[in-house]
Coordinates of C-alpha atoms in Angstrom, one line a residue:
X19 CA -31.6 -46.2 -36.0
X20 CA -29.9 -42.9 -34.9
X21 CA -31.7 -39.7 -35.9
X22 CA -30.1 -37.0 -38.3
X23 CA -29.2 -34.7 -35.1
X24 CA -27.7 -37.7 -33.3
X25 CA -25.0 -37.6 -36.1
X26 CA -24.6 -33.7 -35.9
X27 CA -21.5 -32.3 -33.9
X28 CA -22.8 -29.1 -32.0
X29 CA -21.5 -25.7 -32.9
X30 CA -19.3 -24.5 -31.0
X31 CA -20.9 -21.3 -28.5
X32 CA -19.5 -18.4 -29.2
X33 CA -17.0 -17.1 -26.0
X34 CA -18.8 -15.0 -23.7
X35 CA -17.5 -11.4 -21.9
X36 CA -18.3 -9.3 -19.2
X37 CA -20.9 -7.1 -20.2
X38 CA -19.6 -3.4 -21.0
X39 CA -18.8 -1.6 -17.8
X40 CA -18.4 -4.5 -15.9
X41 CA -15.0 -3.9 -15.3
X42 CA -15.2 0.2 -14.2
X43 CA -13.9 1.5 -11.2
X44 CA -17.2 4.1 -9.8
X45 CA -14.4 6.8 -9.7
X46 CA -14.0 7.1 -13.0
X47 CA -17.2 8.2 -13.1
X48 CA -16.6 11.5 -11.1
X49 CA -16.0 14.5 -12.0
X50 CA -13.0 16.1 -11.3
X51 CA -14.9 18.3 -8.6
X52 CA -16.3 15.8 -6.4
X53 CA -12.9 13.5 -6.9
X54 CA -11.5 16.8 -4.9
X55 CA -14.2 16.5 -2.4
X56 CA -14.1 13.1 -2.2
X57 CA -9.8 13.5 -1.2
X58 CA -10.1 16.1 0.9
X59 CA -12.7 14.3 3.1
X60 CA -11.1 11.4 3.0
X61 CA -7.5 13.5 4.2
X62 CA -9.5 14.4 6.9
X63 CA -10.8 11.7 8.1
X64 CA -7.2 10.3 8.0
X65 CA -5.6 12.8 10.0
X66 CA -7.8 12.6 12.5
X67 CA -7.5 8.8 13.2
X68 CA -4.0 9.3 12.7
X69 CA -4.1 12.1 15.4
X70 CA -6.1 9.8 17.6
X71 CA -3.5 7.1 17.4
X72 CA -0.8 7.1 21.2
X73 CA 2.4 7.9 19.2
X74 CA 3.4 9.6 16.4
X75 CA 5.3 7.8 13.1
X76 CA 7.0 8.7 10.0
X77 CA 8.5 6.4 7.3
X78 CA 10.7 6.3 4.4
X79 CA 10.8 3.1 2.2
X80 CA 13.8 1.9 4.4
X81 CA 12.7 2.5 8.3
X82 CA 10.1 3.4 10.2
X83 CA 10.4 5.9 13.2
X84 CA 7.8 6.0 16.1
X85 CA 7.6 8.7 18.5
X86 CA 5.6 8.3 22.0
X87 CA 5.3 11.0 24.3
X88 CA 6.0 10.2 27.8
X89 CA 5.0 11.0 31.3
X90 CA 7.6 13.8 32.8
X91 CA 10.6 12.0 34.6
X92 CA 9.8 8.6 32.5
X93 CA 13.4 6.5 32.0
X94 CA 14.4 3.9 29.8
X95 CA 14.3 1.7 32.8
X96 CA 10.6 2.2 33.3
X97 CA 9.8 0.5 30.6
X98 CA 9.3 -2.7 28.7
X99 CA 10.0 -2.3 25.2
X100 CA 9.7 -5.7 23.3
X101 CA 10.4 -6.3 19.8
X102 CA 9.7 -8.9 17.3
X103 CA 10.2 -9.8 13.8
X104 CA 6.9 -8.9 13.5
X105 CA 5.2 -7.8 16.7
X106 CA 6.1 -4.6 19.2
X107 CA 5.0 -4.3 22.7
X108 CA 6.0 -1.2 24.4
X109 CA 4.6 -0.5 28.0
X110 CA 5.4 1.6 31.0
X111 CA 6.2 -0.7 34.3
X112 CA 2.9 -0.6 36.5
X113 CA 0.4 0.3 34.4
X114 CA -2.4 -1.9 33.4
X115 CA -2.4 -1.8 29.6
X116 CA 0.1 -1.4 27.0
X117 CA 1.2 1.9 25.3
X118 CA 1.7 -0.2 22.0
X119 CA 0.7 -4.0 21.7
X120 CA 0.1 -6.4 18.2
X121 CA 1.3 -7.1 15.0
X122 CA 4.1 -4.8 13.2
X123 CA 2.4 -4.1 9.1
X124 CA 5.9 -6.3 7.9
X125 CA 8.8 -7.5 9.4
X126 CA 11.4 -5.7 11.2
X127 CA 15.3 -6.3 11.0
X128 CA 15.9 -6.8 14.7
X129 CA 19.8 -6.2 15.0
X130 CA 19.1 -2.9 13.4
X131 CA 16.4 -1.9 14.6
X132 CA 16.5 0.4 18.4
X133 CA 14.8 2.4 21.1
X134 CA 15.8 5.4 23.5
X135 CA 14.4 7.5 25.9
X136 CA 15.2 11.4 24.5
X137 CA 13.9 14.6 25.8
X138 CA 11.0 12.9 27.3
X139 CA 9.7 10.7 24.2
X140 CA 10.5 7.2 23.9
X141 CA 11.4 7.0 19.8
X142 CA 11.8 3.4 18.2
X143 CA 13.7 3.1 14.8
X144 CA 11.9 0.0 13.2
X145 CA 14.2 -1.0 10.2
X146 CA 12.2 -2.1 7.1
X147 CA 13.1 -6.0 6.0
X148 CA 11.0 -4.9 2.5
X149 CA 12.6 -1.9 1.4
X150 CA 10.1 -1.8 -1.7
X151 CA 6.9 -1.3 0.1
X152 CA 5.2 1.9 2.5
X153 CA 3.7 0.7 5.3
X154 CA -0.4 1.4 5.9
X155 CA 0.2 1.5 10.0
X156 CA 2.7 0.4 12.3
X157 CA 0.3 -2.2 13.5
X158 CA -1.9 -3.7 11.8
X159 CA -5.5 -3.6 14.0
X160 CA -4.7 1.0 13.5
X161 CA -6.4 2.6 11.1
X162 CA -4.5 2.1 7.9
X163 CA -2.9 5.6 5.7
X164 CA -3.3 6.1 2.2
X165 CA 0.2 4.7 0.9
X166 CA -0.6 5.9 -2.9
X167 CA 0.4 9.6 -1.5
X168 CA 3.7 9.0 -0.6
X169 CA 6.6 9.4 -2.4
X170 CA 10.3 8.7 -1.5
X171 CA 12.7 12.0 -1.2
X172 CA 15.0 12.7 -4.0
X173 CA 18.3 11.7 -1.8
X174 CA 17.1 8.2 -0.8
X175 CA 16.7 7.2 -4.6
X176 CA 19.7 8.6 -5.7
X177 CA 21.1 6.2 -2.8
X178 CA 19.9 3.4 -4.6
X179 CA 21.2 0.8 -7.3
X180 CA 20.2 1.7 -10.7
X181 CA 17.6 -1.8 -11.0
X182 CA 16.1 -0.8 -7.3
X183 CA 15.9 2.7 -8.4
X184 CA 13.8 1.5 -11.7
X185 CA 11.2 -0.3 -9.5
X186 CA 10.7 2.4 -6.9
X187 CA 10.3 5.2 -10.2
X188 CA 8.0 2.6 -11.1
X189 CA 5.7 2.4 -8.2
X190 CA 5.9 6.4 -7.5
X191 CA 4.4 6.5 -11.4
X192 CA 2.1 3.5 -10.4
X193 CA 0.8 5.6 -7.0
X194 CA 0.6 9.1 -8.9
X195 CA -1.4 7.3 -12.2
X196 CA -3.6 5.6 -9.2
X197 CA -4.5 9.0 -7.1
X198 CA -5.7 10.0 -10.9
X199 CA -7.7 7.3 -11.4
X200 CA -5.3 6.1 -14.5
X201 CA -4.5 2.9 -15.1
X202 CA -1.1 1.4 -13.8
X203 CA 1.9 -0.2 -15.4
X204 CA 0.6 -3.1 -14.9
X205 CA -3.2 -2.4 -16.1
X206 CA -1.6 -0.9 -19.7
X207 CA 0.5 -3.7 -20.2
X208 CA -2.8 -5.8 -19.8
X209 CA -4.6 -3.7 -22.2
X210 CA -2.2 -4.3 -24.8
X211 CA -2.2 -7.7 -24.7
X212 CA -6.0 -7.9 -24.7
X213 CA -5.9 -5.1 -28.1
X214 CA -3.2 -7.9 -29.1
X215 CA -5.4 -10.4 -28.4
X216 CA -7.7 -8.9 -30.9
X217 CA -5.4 -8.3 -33.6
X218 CA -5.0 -12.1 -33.5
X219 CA -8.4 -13.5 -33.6
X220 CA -10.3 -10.9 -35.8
X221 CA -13.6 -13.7 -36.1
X222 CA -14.6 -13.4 -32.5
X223 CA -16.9 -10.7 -31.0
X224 CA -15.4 -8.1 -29.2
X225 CA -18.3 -5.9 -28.8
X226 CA -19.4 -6.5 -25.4
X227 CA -16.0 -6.9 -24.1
X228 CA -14.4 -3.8 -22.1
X229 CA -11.4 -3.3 -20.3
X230 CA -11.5 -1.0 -17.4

């Protein structure tokens, strides 16, 4: 004989959510004084392990440009300057260790990519195979840059097609919301299909639920 619970179906528990807060980034939380603090420190402490670093490097979203210093009377014949799709050795004959050795941050275009030996510096054009994305280092065991500081110049976007052009807008606005600790394209369009979400399903318990 089956009992009255045996025959009752279980109710269904109700959904569970984060707990408030759960999904905050701690820099919200700052104020806009120690946010400043917190940049500058962490500009300095940039600079100096970029300073640190053998060579010097620029980028745009297209190429990359190294430029290594070299000892007086250095020619292109003294070295070995190897490049890969996605590694870069560059060394001077006869010395024990490498000036430059390990993996490139992303791929390279090799046939357009070159090195020379000018007014005593050895500079490498590395050309970009992702022309959407800034590069942290030029190899990836350096210490990395803050890539959400960086903007393109004004004459490279008008160089591009109107559809790239609305994707790099759209990352510049994505990097400038991020160094404000605002939410991104990305993280608004997620909010409104959560306050969607809600419209829909006005019995469940939003309460506890937060988006961050």
């Amino acid at each position: 004989m089956m009992s009255g619970s045996d025959d009752m179906t279980a109710a269904a528990a109700p959904p569970s959510f984060p707990p408030a807060g759960a999904f905050e980034d701690p820099e919200d939380k700052m104020t806009d004084a120690e946010r400043e603090a917190a940049d500058r420190a962490a500009r300095a402490k940039e600079e100096a392990e970029q300073a640190a670093l053998p060579y010097k490097w620029r980028q745009t979203l297209q190429d990359v440009d190294v430029t290594i210093a070299l000892p007086k009377g250095t020619k292109g014949r003294d070295l070995v300057v190897k490049m890969d799709k996605a590694k870069l050795r560059v060394q001077i004959k006869g010395q024990p260790e490498p000036i430059m050795d390990g993996d490139l941050h992303s791929a390279i275009k090799l046939g357009d990519s070159t090195w020379l030996v000018e007014s005593g510096e050895l500079v490498l054009h590395l050309e970009k195979v992702n022309k959407m994305e800034w590069w942290k280092n030029v190899l990836t065991h350096h210490p990395a840059i803050d890539t959400t500081k960086l903007q393109p110049e004004n004459s490279k976007l008008d160089d591009l097609d109107g559809e790239t052009r609305g994707m790099v807008e759209k990352m510049m606005w994505d990097n400038q919301q991020k160094a404000m600790g605002k939410p991104t394209s990305e993280e608004l369009r997620k909010q409104r299909m959560f306050e969607d979400f809600k419209k829909m399903h006005p019995e469940l318990d939003f309460s506890q639920a937060k988006m961050g």
